[in-house]
mmCIF file of C-alpha atoms in Angstrom:
data_model
loop_
_atom_site.group_PDB
_atom_site.id
_atom_site.type_symbol
_atom_site.label_atom_id
_atom_site.label_comp_id
_atom_site.label_asym_id
_atom_site.label_seq_id
_atom_site.Cartn_x
_atom_site.Cartn_y
_atom_site.Cartn_z
ATOM 1 C CA MET B 1 25.673 3.693 -20.982
ATOM 2 C CA SER B 2 28.764 3.925 -18.860
ATOM 3 C CA THR B 3 29.210 1.267 -16.209
ATOM 4 C CA GLN B 4 31.880 3.267 -14.431
ATOM 5 C CA PRO B 5 31.007 3.213 -10.719
ATOM 6 C CA VAL B 6 29.270 6.150 -9.053
ATOM 7 C CA PHE B 7 28.994 6.547 -5.300
ATOM 8 C CA ILE B 8 27.257 8.547 -2.634
ATOM 9 C CA ALA B 9 28.357 8.765 0.996
ATOM 10 C CA PHE B 10 26.321 9.806 4.024
ATOM 11 C CA GLN B 11 26.958 10.233 7.699
ATOM 12 C CA ALA B 12 25.766 7.168 9.521
ATOM 13 C CA ASN B 13 22.991 8.367 11.789
ATOM 14 C CA ASN B 14 19.312 8.023 12.515
ATOM 15 C CA ASP B 15 18.320 10.583 9.874
ATOM 16 C CA THR B 16 20.108 8.875 7.009
ATOM 17 C CA ARG B 17 18.903 5.344 7.735
ATOM 18 C CA PRO B 18 15.671 5.673 5.730
ATOM 19 C CA ILE B 19 17.600 7.288 2.871
ATOM 20 C CA ILE B 20 20.103 4.445 2.787
ATOM 21 C CA ASP B 21 17.363 1.803 3.017
ATOM 22 C CA ALA B 22 15.526 3.479 0.150
ATOM 23 C CA ILE B 23 18.624 3.640 -2.061
ATOM 24 C CA MET B 24 19.416 -0.016 -1.412
ATOM 25 C CA GLN B 25 15.845 -0.978 -2.261
ATOM 26 C CA ASP B 26 15.740 0.983 -5.527
ATOM 27 C CA ASN B 27 19.190 0.054 -6.828
ATOM 28 C CA PRO B 28 19.751 -3.698 -7.073
ATOM 29 C CA GLY B 29 23.351 -3.202 -8.187
ATOM 30 C CA ALA B 30 24.293 -0.973 -5.255
ATOM 31 C CA LYS B 31 26.821 -2.119 -2.688
ATOM 32 C CA LEU B 32 26.723 -0.871 0.873
ATOM 33 C CA ASN B 33 30.025 -0.105 2.597
ATOM 34 C CA GLU B 34 29.677 0.682 6.263
ATOM 35 C CA MET B 35 32.605 2.525 7.736
ATOM 36 C CA PRO B 36 33.032 4.207 11.087
ATOM 37 C CA ALA B 37 30.437 7.032 11.183
ATOM 38 C CA LEU B 38 30.080 6.897 7.405
ATOM 39 C CA VAL B 39 28.098 4.888 4.896
ATOM 40 C CA LYS B 40 29.258 4.755 1.295
ATOM 41 C CA ILE B 41 27.070 3.306 -1.421
ATOM 42 C CA ASP B 42 28.817 2.226 -4.633
ATOM 43 C CA CYS B 43 26.913 1.391 -7.762
ATOM 44 C CA PRO B 44 28.060 0.604 -11.307
ATOM 45 C CA GLY B 45 26.639 2.965 -13.943
ATOM 46 C CA ARG B 46 23.670 4.722 -12.431
ATOM 47 C CA LEU B 47 22.246 5.328 -8.974
ATOM 48 C CA VAL B 48 18.759 6.672 -8.330
ATOM 49 C CA VAL B 49 17.558 8.211 -5.084
ATOM 50 C CA ARG B 50 13.771 8.332 -5.121
ATOM 51 C CA ARG B 51 11.736 10.676 -2.914
ATOM 52 C CA GLU B 52 8.758 8.324 -2.700
ATOM 53 C CA THR B 53 10.766 5.395 -1.401
ATOM 54 C CA ILE B 54 12.449 7.554 1.217
ATOM 55 C CA GLU B 55 9.050 8.826 2.357
ATOM 56 C CA GLU B 56 7.862 5.250 2.726
ATOM 57 C CA HIS B 57 10.826 4.407 4.919
ATOM 58 C CA ALA B 58 10.850 7.653 6.906
ATOM 59 C CA GLY B 59 7.080 7.821 7.412
ATOM 60 C CA ARG B 60 6.926 11.509 6.595
ATOM 61 C CA GLU B 61 7.146 13.926 3.708
ATOM 62 C CA PHE B 62 10.658 14.308 2.443
ATOM 63 C CA ASP B 63 12.237 17.055 0.375
ATOM 64 C CA LEU B 64 15.122 15.602 -1.653
ATOM 65 C CA ARG B 65 17.242 18.636 -0.781
ATOM 66 C CA GLU B 66 17.316 17.291 2.780
ATOM 67 C CA LEU B 67 19.896 14.845 1.422
ATOM 68 C CA GLN B 68 22.473 17.614 1.543
ATOM 69 C CA ILE B 69 22.334 17.902 5.341
ATOM 70 C CA ASN B 70 24.004 14.562 5.909
ATOM 71 C CA LEU B 71 25.773 14.182 2.579
ATOM 72 C CA ILE B 72 29.520 13.700 2.791
ATOM 73 C CA SER B 73 30.566 13.123 -0.789
ATOM 74 C CA LEU B 74 29.453 11.821 -4.134
ATOM 75 C CA ALA B 75 30.843 10.851 -7.512
ATOM 76 C CA GLY B 76 28.948 11.076 -10.790
ATOM 77 C CA GLU B 77 27.037 13.673 -12.720
ATOM 78 C CA VAL B 78 23.976 14.832 -10.872
ATOM 79 C CA ASP B 79 20.535 15.029 -12.405
ATOM 80 C CA GLU B 80 18.089 16.371 -9.865
ATOM 81 C CA SER B 81 14.319 16.801 -9.872
ATOM 82 C CA GLU B 82 11.722 16.991 -7.113
ATOM 83 C CA ASP B 83 11.168 13.256 -7.273
ATOM 84 C CA GLU B 84 14.549 11.823 -8.173
ATOM 85 C CA PHE B 85 18.207 12.460 -7.535
ATOM 86 C CA ILE B 86 20.232 10.595 -10.154
ATOM 87 C CA LEU B 87 23.956 9.959 -10.271
ATOM 88 C CA GLU B 88 25.548 8.696 -13.503
ATOM 89 C CA TRP B 89 28.441 9.196 -15.879
ATOM 90 C CA LYS B 90 26.934 10.497 -19.078
ATOM 91 C CA SER B 91 29.932 10.310 -21.394
ATOM 92 C CA MET U 1 59.804 9.635 10.690
ATOM 93 C CA THR U 2 56.612 8.581 8.988
ATOM 94 C CA VAL U 3 53.320 8.680 10.732
ATOM 95 C CA GLU U 4 50.724 6.292 9.494
ATOM 96 C CA ILE U 5 47.148 7.188 10.243
ATOM 97 C CA ARG U 6 44.793 4.282 10.213
ATOM 98 C CA THR U 7 41.143 4.048 11.008
ATOM 99 C CA THR U 8 39.835 1.152 12.953
ATOM 100 C CA GLY U 9 36.169 0.362 12.784
ATOM 101 C CA VAL U 10 34.652 -1.094 15.904
ATOM 102 C CA LYS U 11 31.685 -3.228 15.042
ATOM 103 C CA PRO U 12 29.046 -3.286 17.745
ATOM 104 C CA LEU U 13 28.326 -6.747 19.148
ATOM 105 C CA ARG U 14 24.630 -6.210 18.620
ATOM 106 C CA ASN U 15 22.787 -3.499 16.734
ATOM 107 C CA THR U 16 19.541 -3.349 18.624
ATOM 108 C CA PHE U 17 17.484 -4.936 21.388
ATOM 109 C CA GLU U 18 16.956 -8.667 21.143
ATOM 110 C CA HIS U 19 13.190 -8.522 20.781
ATOM 111 C CA ILE U 20 13.567 -6.071 17.883
ATOM 112 C CA ALA U 21 16.287 -8.213 16.287
ATOM 113 C CA ARG U 22 13.972 -11.240 16.452
ATOM 114 C CA ARG U 23 11.495 -9.332 14.298
ATOM 115 C CA PHE U 24 13.705 -7.371 11.908
ATOM 116 C CA GLY U 25 17.088 -9.089 12.082
ATOM 117 C CA ASP U 26 20.182 -7.815 13.847
ATOM 118 C CA LYS U 27 20.601 -4.470 12.123
ATOM 119 C CA PRO U 28 20.264 -0.914 13.348
ATOM 120 C CA ALA U 29 16.582 -0.333 14.114
ATOM 121 C CA THR U 30 14.679 2.922 13.766
ATOM 122 C CA ARG U 31 13.590 4.729 16.906
ATOM 123 C CA TYR U 32 10.016 3.971 15.964
ATOM 124 C CA GLN U 33 10.706 0.245 15.848
ATOM 125 C CA GLU U 34 12.550 0.296 19.144
ATOM 126 C CA ALA U 35 9.870 2.306 20.893
ATOM 127 C CA SER U 36 6.854 0.451 19.509
ATOM 128 C CA TYR U 37 7.285 -3.212 18.704
ATOM 129 C CA ASP U 38 6.643 -5.932 21.263
ATOM 130 C CA VAL U 39 6.681 -3.504 24.162
ATOM 131 C CA GLN U 40 3.443 -4.742 25.672
ATOM 132 C CA PRO U 41 3.708 -7.674 28.107
ATOM 133 C CA THR U 42 2.262 -10.958 26.835
ATOM 134 C CA VAL U 43 3.211 -13.449 29.571
ATOM 135 C CA ASN U 44 3.350 -13.789 33.352
ATOM 136 C CA PHE U 45 0.025 -12.247 34.207
ATOM 137 C CA HIS U 46 -0.272 -13.310 37.821
ATOM 138 C CA TYR U 47 -3.566 -11.662 38.540
ATOM 139 C CA LYS U 48 -6.717 -11.747 36.476
ATOM 140 C CA PRO U 49 -8.417 -8.383 36.180
ATOM 141 C CA LEU U 50 -11.227 -8.451 38.755
ATOM 142 C CA TRP U 51 -13.535 -6.564 36.435
ATOM 143 C CA ASP U 52 -13.147 -9.173 33.705
ATOM 144 C CA PRO U 53 -12.126 -12.464 35.342
ATOM 145 C CA ASP U 54 -12.446 -14.562 32.164
ATOM 146 C CA ARG U 55 -9.707 -12.673 30.390
ATOM 147 C CA GLU U 56 -6.114 -11.680 30.959
ATOM 148 C CA MET U 57 -4.957 -8.151 31.640
ATOM 149 C CA TYR U 58 -3.994 -7.764 27.974
ATOM 150 C CA ASP U 59 -6.155 -10.019 25.889
ATOM 151 C CA VAL U 60 -6.671 -10.375 22.147
ATOM 152 C CA ARG U 61 -10.249 -11.520 22.728
ATOM 153 C CA ARG U 62 -11.509 -8.049 23.534
ATOM 154 C CA THR U 63 -12.329 -7.579 19.862
ATOM 155 C CA GLU U 64 -13.986 -9.860 17.350
ATOM 156 C CA VAL U 65 -11.285 -9.082 14.829
ATOM 157 C CA VAL U 66 -8.586 -11.750 14.692
ATOM 158 C CA MET U 67 -4.985 -11.042 13.739
ATOM 159 C CA ALA U 68 -2.093 -13.493 13.619
ATOM 160 C CA ASP U 69 0.166 -10.617 14.622
ATOM 161 C CA TRP U 70 -1.305 -7.439 16.074
ATOM 162 C CA TYR U 71 1.953 -5.647 15.388
ATOM 163 C CA ALA U 72 1.016 -5.641 11.701
ATOM 164 C CA LEU U 73 -1.005 -2.488 12.493
ATOM 165 C CA LYS U 74 1.950 -0.246 11.756
ATOM 166 C CA ASP U 75 1.509 3.523 11.846
ATOM 167 C CA PRO U 76 2.854 4.838 8.505
ATOM 168 C CA ARG U 77 3.598 8.175 10.224
ATOM 169 C CA GLN U 78 5.974 6.267 12.500
ATOM 170 C CA TYR U 79 4.978 8.310 15.516
ATOM 171 C CA TYR U 80 6.481 7.420 18.840
ATOM 172 C CA TYR U 81 6.463 9.745 21.827
ATOM 173 C CA GLY U 82 9.532 11.735 20.749
ATOM 174 C CA ASN U 83 8.741 12.676 17.164
ATOM 175 C CA TYR U 84 5.001 12.906 17.858
ATOM 176 C CA THR U 85 5.467 15.599 20.495
ATOM 177 C CA THR U 86 7.966 17.562 18.386
ATOM 178 C CA THR U 87 5.640 17.507 15.378
ATOM 179 C CA ARG U 88 2.604 18.596 17.380
ATOM 180 C CA ALA U 89 4.539 21.312 19.206
ATOM 181 C CA LYS U 90 5.502 22.865 15.873
ATOM 182 C CA GLN U 91 1.945 22.643 14.600
ATOM 183 C CA GLN U 92 0.630 24.183 17.811
ATOM 184 C CA ASP U 93 2.974 27.153 17.350
ATOM 185 C CA ALA U 94 1.634 27.666 13.845
ATOM 186 C CA GLN U 95 -1.960 27.360 15.054
ATOM 187 C CA ASP U 96 -1.306 29.822 17.881
ATOM 188 C CA ARG U 97 -0.045 32.349 15.356
ATOM 189 C CA GLN U 98 -3.192 31.929 13.244
ATOM 190 C CA MET U 99 -5.339 32.445 16.339
ATOM 191 C CA GLU U 100 -3.372 35.481 17.457
ATOM 192 C CA PHE U 101 -3.616 37.007 14.003
ATOM 193 C CA VAL U 102 -7.381 36.587 13.980
ATOM 194 C CA ALA U 103 -7.701 37.755 17.603
ATOM 195 C CA SER U 104 -5.569 40.873 17.169
ATOM 196 C CA ARG U 105 -7.801 42.093 14.327
ATOM 197 C CA ASP U 106 -11.008 40.749 15.871
ATOM 198 C CA LEU U 107 -11.804 39.128 12.526
ATOM 199 C CA VAL U 108 -14.412 36.703 13.825
ATOM 200 C CA ARG U 109 -16.514 39.355 15.527
ATOM 201 C CA ALA U 110 -16.266 41.487 12.400
ATOM 202 C CA LEU U 111 -18.292 38.888 10.515
ATOM 203 C CA PRO U 112 -21.980 39.600 9.847
ATOM 204 C CA GLU U 113 -24.190 38.721 12.810
ATOM 205 C CA GLY U 114 -25.862 35.825 10.998
ATOM 206 C CA SER U 115 -22.510 34.274 10.107
ATOM 207 C CA VAL U 116 -21.309 34.446 13.709
ATOM 208 C CA LYS U 117 -24.520 32.722 14.763
ATOM 209 C CA THR U 118 -24.012 29.987 12.133
ATOM 210 C CA LEU U 119 -20.493 29.521 13.467
ATOM 211 C CA ILE U 120 -21.702 29.201 17.066
ATOM 212 C CA ASP U 121 -24.619 26.933 16.175
ATOM 213 C CA CYS U 122 -22.870 24.661 13.704
ATOM 214 C CA VAL U 123 -19.194 24.501 14.553
ATOM 215 C CA ILE U 124 -18.541 25.256 18.218
ATOM 216 C CA PRO U 125 -20.735 22.351 19.438
ATOM 217 C CA LEU U 126 -18.199 20.099 17.737
ATOM 218 C CA ARG U 127 -16.000 20.559 20.783
ATOM 219 C CA HIS U 128 -18.343 18.127 22.516
ATOM 220 C CA TYR U 129 -17.891 15.746 19.606
ATOM 221 C CA GLU U 130 -14.117 15.991 20.043
ATOM 222 C CA PHE U 131 -14.371 15.388 23.804
ATOM 223 C CA GLY U 132 -16.402 12.271 22.991
ATOM 224 C CA ALA U 133 -13.809 11.147 20.475
ATOM 225 C CA ASN U 134 -11.138 11.733 23.122
ATOM 226 C CA LEU U 135 -12.948 9.283 25.389
ATOM 227 C CA ASN U 136 -13.298 6.712 22.603
ATOM 228 C CA CYS U 137 -9.598 6.924 21.766
ATOM 229 C CA ALA U 138 -8.747 6.413 25.435
ATOM 230 C CA HIS U 139 -10.944 3.292 25.381
ATOM 231 C CA MET U 140 -9.001 1.953 22.367
ATOM 232 C CA ALA U 141 -5.720 2.698 24.082
ATOM 233 C CA ALA U 142 -6.832 1.005 27.297
ATOM 234 C CA TYR U 143 -8.342 -2.190 25.909
ATOM 235 C CA GLY U 144 -6.587 -2.520 22.552
ATOM 236 C CA PHE U 145 -3.925 -5.122 21.952
ATOM 237 C CA GLY U 146 -0.373 -4.393 20.849
ATOM 238 C CA SER U 147 1.591 -1.302 21.799
ATOM 239 C CA ILE U 148 1.980 -0.369 18.136
ATOM 240 C CA PHE U 149 -1.759 0.329 17.939
ATOM 241 C CA THR U 150 -2.441 1.505 21.470
ATOM 242 C CA GLN U 151 0.289 4.155 21.402
ATOM 243 C CA ALA U 152 -1.184 5.648 18.215
ATOM 244 C CA ALA U 153 -4.647 5.574 19.820
ATOM 245 C CA MET U 154 -3.320 7.359 22.911
ATOM 246 C CA MET U 155 -1.710 10.047 20.766
ATOM 247 C CA ALA U 156 -4.976 10.432 18.885
ATOM 248 C CA SER U 157 -6.702 10.792 22.234
ATOM 249 C CA ALA U 158 -4.431 13.714 23.112
ATOM 250 C CA ASP U 159 -5.013 15.172 19.635
ATOM 251 C CA ARG U 160 -8.776 15.106 20.141
ATOM 252 C CA LEU U 161 -8.493 16.960 23.426
ATOM 253 C CA GLY U 162 -6.321 19.561 21.721
ATOM 254 C CA MET U 163 -8.810 19.974 18.919
ATOM 255 C CA ALA U 164 -11.678 20.397 21.371
ATOM 256 C CA GLN U 165 -9.631 23.250 22.792
ATOM 257 C CA HIS U 166 -9.026 24.728 19.347
ATOM 258 C CA LEU U 167 -12.773 24.792 18.809
ATOM 259 C CA SER U 168 -13.307 26.349 22.227
ATOM 260 C CA ARG U 169 -10.826 29.053 21.326
ATOM 261 C CA ILE U 170 -12.696 29.754 18.104
ATOM 262 C CA GLY U 171 -15.793 30.120 20.282
ATOM 263 C CA LEU U 172 -14.001 32.593 22.521
ATOM 264 C CA LEU U 173 -12.921 34.567 19.447
ATOM 265 C CA ALA U 174 -16.582 34.798 18.489
ATOM 266 C CA ASP U 175 -17.803 36.104 21.858
ATOM 267 C CA GLY U 176 -14.883 38.283 22.923
ATOM 268 C CA ASN U 177 -13.714 35.883 25.654
ATOM 269 C CA THR U 178 -16.953 36.014 27.629
ATOM 270 C CA GLY U 179 -17.745 32.312 27.199
ATOM 271 C CA GLU U 180 -21.261 33.063 25.996
ATOM 272 C CA ALA U 181 -20.620 31.297 22.689
ATOM 273 C CA LEU U 182 -19.524 28.155 24.506
ATOM 274 C CA ALA U 183 -22.663 28.142 26.646
ATOM 275 C CA ALA U 184 -24.848 28.736 23.583
ATOM 276 C CA ALA U 185 -23.050 25.985 21.673
ATOM 277 C CA LYS U 186 -23.536 23.542 24.532
ATOM 278 C CA GLN U 187 -27.234 24.367 24.500
ATOM 279 C CA GLN U 188 -27.244 23.531 20.777
ATOM 280 C CA TRP U 189 -25.512 20.207 21.450
ATOM 281 C CA MET U 190 -27.917 19.344 24.269
ATOM 282 C CA ALA U 191 -31.215 20.570 22.892
ATOM 283 C CA SER U 192 -31.209 21.568 19.224
ATOM 284 C CA PRO U 193 -32.911 18.953 17.018
ATOM 285 C CA ASP U 194 -30.171 19.504 14.410
ATOM 286 C CA TRP U 195 -27.573 18.063 16.764
ATOM 287 C CA GLN U 196 -29.429 15.230 18.455
ATOM 288 C CA GLY U 197 -28.560 12.676 15.771
ATOM 289 C CA VAL U 198 -24.840 13.332 16.134
ATOM 290 C CA ARG U 199 -25.078 13.386 19.905
ATOM 291 C CA ARG U 200 -27.032 10.119 19.982
ATOM 292 C CA GLU U 201 -24.521 8.363 17.695
ATOM 293 C CA MET U 202 -21.658 9.617 19.830
ATOM 294 C CA GLU U 203 -23.291 8.346 22.998
ATOM 295 C CA ASN U 204 -23.992 4.997 21.335
ATOM 296 C CA LEU U 205 -20.288 4.843 20.541
ATOM 297 C CA PHE U 206 -19.409 5.246 24.241
ATOM 298 C CA VAL U 207 -20.959 1.876 25.037
ATOM 299 C CA VAL U 208 -19.290 -0.098 22.232
ATOM 300 C CA GLU U 209 -17.028 -2.520 24.088
ATOM 301 C CA ASP U 210 -15.199 -4.050 21.137
ATOM 302 C CA TRP U 211 -12.255 -1.679 20.830
ATOM 303 C CA PHE U 212 -11.558 -2.269 17.156
ATOM 304 C CA ARG U 213 -15.205 -1.709 16.351
ATOM 305 C CA SER U 214 -14.966 1.499 18.314
ATOM 306 C CA PHE U 215 -11.956 2.466 16.176
ATOM 307 C CA VAL U 216 -13.828 1.716 12.962
ATOM 308 C CA LEU U 217 -16.933 3.641 14.014
ATOM 309 C CA GLN U 218 -15.070 6.669 15.357
ATOM 310 C CA PHE U 219 -12.252 7.129 12.866
ATOM 311 C CA VAL U 220 -13.676 5.601 9.712
ATOM 312 C CA CYS U 221 -17.424 6.212 9.884
ATOM 313 C CA ALA U 222 -17.872 9.289 12.101
ATOM 314 C CA ASP U 223 -14.743 11.256 11.215
ATOM 315 C CA GLY U 224 -14.862 9.977 7.638
ATOM 316 C CA LEU U 225 -18.167 11.784 7.077
ATOM 317 C CA LEU U 226 -18.084 14.643 9.580
ATOM 318 C CA TYR U 227 -14.628 16.019 8.851
ATOM 319 C CA PRO U 228 -15.043 16.427 5.076
ATOM 320 C CA LEU U 229 -18.583 17.727 5.591
ATOM 321 C CA VAL U 230 -17.710 20.429 8.123
ATOM 322 C CA TYR U 231 -14.092 21.320 7.524
ATOM 323 C CA ASN U 232 -14.244 21.071 3.765
ATOM 324 C CA ARG U 233 -17.749 21.497 2.303
ATOM 325 C CA PHE U 234 -19.164 23.825 4.957
ATOM 326 C CA ASP U 235 -15.912 25.753 5.163
ATOM 327 C CA THR U 236 -15.972 26.352 1.400
ATOM 328 C CA ALA U 237 -19.595 27.489 1.505
ATOM 329 C CA PHE U 238 -18.913 29.750 4.509
ATOM 330 C CA ALA U 239 -15.804 31.252 2.878
ATOM 331 C CA ARG U 240 -17.758 32.111 -0.257
ATOM 332 C CA GLU U 241 -19.795 34.611 1.747
ATOM 333 C CA ASN U 242 -17.494 35.532 4.611
ATOM 334 C CA GLY U 243 -13.922 35.290 3.381
ATOM 335 C CA SER U 244 -11.312 32.851 4.587
ATOM 336 C CA VAL U 245 -11.081 33.681 8.299
ATOM 337 C CA LEU U 246 -12.635 30.372 9.337
ATOM 338 C CA SER U 247 -10.448 28.383 6.938
ATOM 339 C CA SER U 248 -7.349 29.750 8.610
ATOM 340 C CA LEU U 249 -8.686 28.703 12.018
ATOM 341 C CA PHE U 250 -9.516 25.229 10.694
ATOM 342 C CA ASP U 251 -6.049 24.782 9.268
ATOM 343 C CA PHE U 252 -4.792 22.344 11.886
ATOM 344 C CA LEU U 253 -7.996 20.293 11.957
ATOM 345 C CA VAL U 254 -7.840 19.789 8.198
ATOM 346 C CA ARG U 255 -4.179 18.836 8.277
ATOM 347 C CA TRP U 256 -4.747 16.533 11.221
ATOM 348 C CA ASP U 257 -7.550 14.735 9.402
ATOM 349 C CA LYS U 258 -5.378 14.136 6.358
ATOM 350 C CA GLU U 259 -2.475 12.947 8.474
ATOM 351 C CA SER U 260 -4.550 10.785 10.801
ATOM 352 C CA ASN U 261 -6.232 9.109 7.831
ATOM 353 C CA ARG U 262 -2.894 7.697 6.734
ATOM 354 C CA TRP U 263 -2.846 5.735 9.998
ATOM 355 C CA VAL U 264 -6.547 4.835 9.888
ATOM 356 C CA ASP U 265 -6.387 3.654 6.274
ATOM 357 C CA ALA U 266 -3.270 1.571 6.908
ATOM 358 C CA CYS U 267 -4.893 -0.196 9.880
ATOM 359 C CA LEU U 268 -8.130 -0.826 8.006
ATOM 360 C CA LYS U 269 -6.335 -2.210 4.971
ATOM 361 C CA VAL U 270 -4.153 -4.590 6.958
ATOM 362 C CA VAL U 271 -7.068 -5.937 8.997
ATOM 363 C CA ALA U 272 -9.304 -6.371 5.934
ATOM 364 C CA GLN U 273 -6.589 -8.228 4.052
ATOM 365 C CA GLU U 274 -5.811 -10.575 6.941
ATOM 366 C CA SER U 275 -8.849 -12.842 6.524
ATOM 367 C CA GLU U 276 -12.347 -13.120 5.139
ATOM 368 C CA HIS U 277 -13.626 -13.208 8.698
ATOM 369 C CA ASN U 278 -12.139 -9.765 9.335
ATOM 370 C CA ALA U 279 -13.265 -8.370 5.998
ATOM 371 C CA ALA U 280 -16.842 -9.495 6.665
ATOM 372 C CA LEU U 281 -16.804 -7.903 10.137
ATOM 373 C CA LEU U 282 -15.485 -4.613 8.781
ATOM 374 C CA LYS U 283 -18.026 -4.635 6.006
ATOM 375 C CA ALA U 284 -20.890 -5.102 8.477
ATOM 376 C CA TRP U 285 -19.581 -2.480 10.899
ATOM 377 C CA ILE U 286 -18.854 0.121 8.246
ATOM 378 C CA THR U 287 -22.097 -0.408 6.342
ATOM 379 C CA GLN U 288 -24.078 0.144 9.524
ATOM 380 C CA GLY U 289 -21.905 2.967 10.859
ATOM 381 C CA HIS U 290 -21.943 4.779 7.541
ATOM 382 C CA ALA U 291 -25.759 4.637 7.333
ATOM 383 C CA GLU U 292 -26.250 5.747 10.943
ATOM 384 C CA TRP U 293 -23.790 8.629 10.818
ATOM 385 C CA LYS U 294 -25.052 9.786 7.446
ATOM 386 C CA ALA U 295 -28.601 9.930 8.798
ATOM 387 C CA ALA U 296 -27.382 11.687 11.944
ATOM 388 C CA LEU U 297 -25.522 14.332 9.956
ATOM 389 C CA ALA U 298 -28.360 15.079 7.523
ATOM 390 C CA PRO U 299 -30.188 17.709 9.623
ATOM 391 C CA LEU U 300 -26.879 19.318 10.527
ATOM 392 C CA ALA U 301 -25.861 19.526 6.857
ATOM 393 C CA ASP U 302 -29.154 21.261 6.115
ATOM 394 C CA ARG U 303 -28.698 23.637 9.043
ATOM 395 C CA MET U 304 -25.174 24.484 7.875
ATOM 396 C CA MET U 305 -25.654 24.857 4.152
ATOM 397 C CA GLY U 306 -29.393 25.128 3.614
ATOM 398 C CA GLU U 307 -30.542 23.640 0.353
ATOM 399 C CA ALA U 308 -27.000 22.704 -0.670
ATOM 400 C CA GLY U 309 -26.643 20.598 2.493
ATOM 401 C CA GLY U 310 -28.168 17.390 1.171
ATOM 402 C CA GLU U 311 -26.064 17.505 -1.948
ATOM 403 C CA ALA U 312 -22.903 18.133 0.061
ATOM 404 C CA LEU U 313 -23.619 15.169 2.320
ATOM 405 C CA GLU U 314 -24.244 12.928 -0.711
ATOM 406 C CA GLY U 315 -20.907 14.000 -2.167
ATOM 407 C CA VAL U 316 -19.109 13.271 1.103
ATOM 408 C CA SER U 317 -20.846 9.905 1.316
ATOM 409 C CA GLU U 318 -19.782 8.943 -2.223
ATOM 410 C CA ASP U 319 -16.173 9.881 -1.455
ATOM 411 C CA PHE U 320 -16.417 7.797 1.708
ATOM 412 C CA LYS U 321 -17.593 4.723 -0.197
ATOM 413 C CA ALA U 322 -14.823 5.110 -2.752
ATOM 414 C CA ARG U 323 -12.277 5.391 0.039
ATOM 415 C CA VAL U 324 -13.281 2.250 1.937
ATOM 416 C CA ASN U 325 -13.749 0.231 -1.253
ATOM 417 C CA LYS U 326 -10.197 1.073 -2.187
ATOM 418 C CA LEU U 327 -9.074 -0.232 1.203
ATOM 419 C CA GLY U 328 -10.682 -3.609 0.568
ATOM 420 C CA VAL U 329 -14.060 -3.133 2.273
ATOM 421 C CA GLU U 330 -16.914 -3.302 -0.243
ATOM 422 C CA ILE U 331 -19.956 -1.381 0.899
#
């Protein structure tokens, strides 16, 4: 599996906090870079965003497509289901 | 000339209030955390409450349950005033539309006469149950300890009042806004033998002073049996013969029950896990409450569903046991 880094970047606001907390919890290799008004999460190889963990942090039901509202940019090939949003380089 | 654009990040000196930082560390806190944790005063009570001179204004000794930290009773829905009111406002809009739809086609009065009578005799009196629950929630909010619990109890109190009104509106749909159904339903609540068990248990609940016991009896025992019995089992039986008009009117109540149970279950689990003392208390309270409410609901189940009533109540009771066992209370 490729260890080339993937990343995902969100606006830094109250809506994205549970998403960011969830990503950091589920991806031990992820590194959090806080910039002005923007949060970028880098991770070598593979990064998983899990619906269940976000729901735990947000305290409500969460549709993974809600990610798009505050999404700024990402790098990696996307594999998306109702429960997981995965970023990785497949080749 | 070259222009160099640079960004400069300004780090805030502190990310949140000090009392929140003491609990969660100095990082950005959620609105729920900021609005809920450690908000209640714990020191500098200059005056003892005259009505209870042995205790402080806010006192942990008003319940037998003991917690090292009452703020462990987190609400998994993370409701604070702001997001609670927005959520409920949206749900109220949806409920209003359901009601208008039913009203504009007069669907309730189009039901067979016997079905309308069943509705008035078996469901509309529940508005008195909800008013009672409203009072109990207000008691929990007033005497409970820790703003994280009392705010959720106060919101539940408002919910119960709203649901009493939903039921009243269903009554008005049944009688064409004359109020006759409400008067008839009150008569049922006051005088019908089918209802006296429920009414007695509710009135017994009014005089429970221990606020956490009150919470357990109202939300776990009473709601835990009554809601699935009426809004699920009876609703299914009623729909089989009369179509789904009632189900659409019950929509909010069913959703509320599911949502509220997330909070109730979380509180119960945390308290049961805290100590054997707590677990034993909960076990005693729930065992007794479950038996009393089950007995109280038996005649009502029969009145609602006839011969199938007993079986329905047994089913609800089994589900109830499974639920509390899973939360760490063996009954």
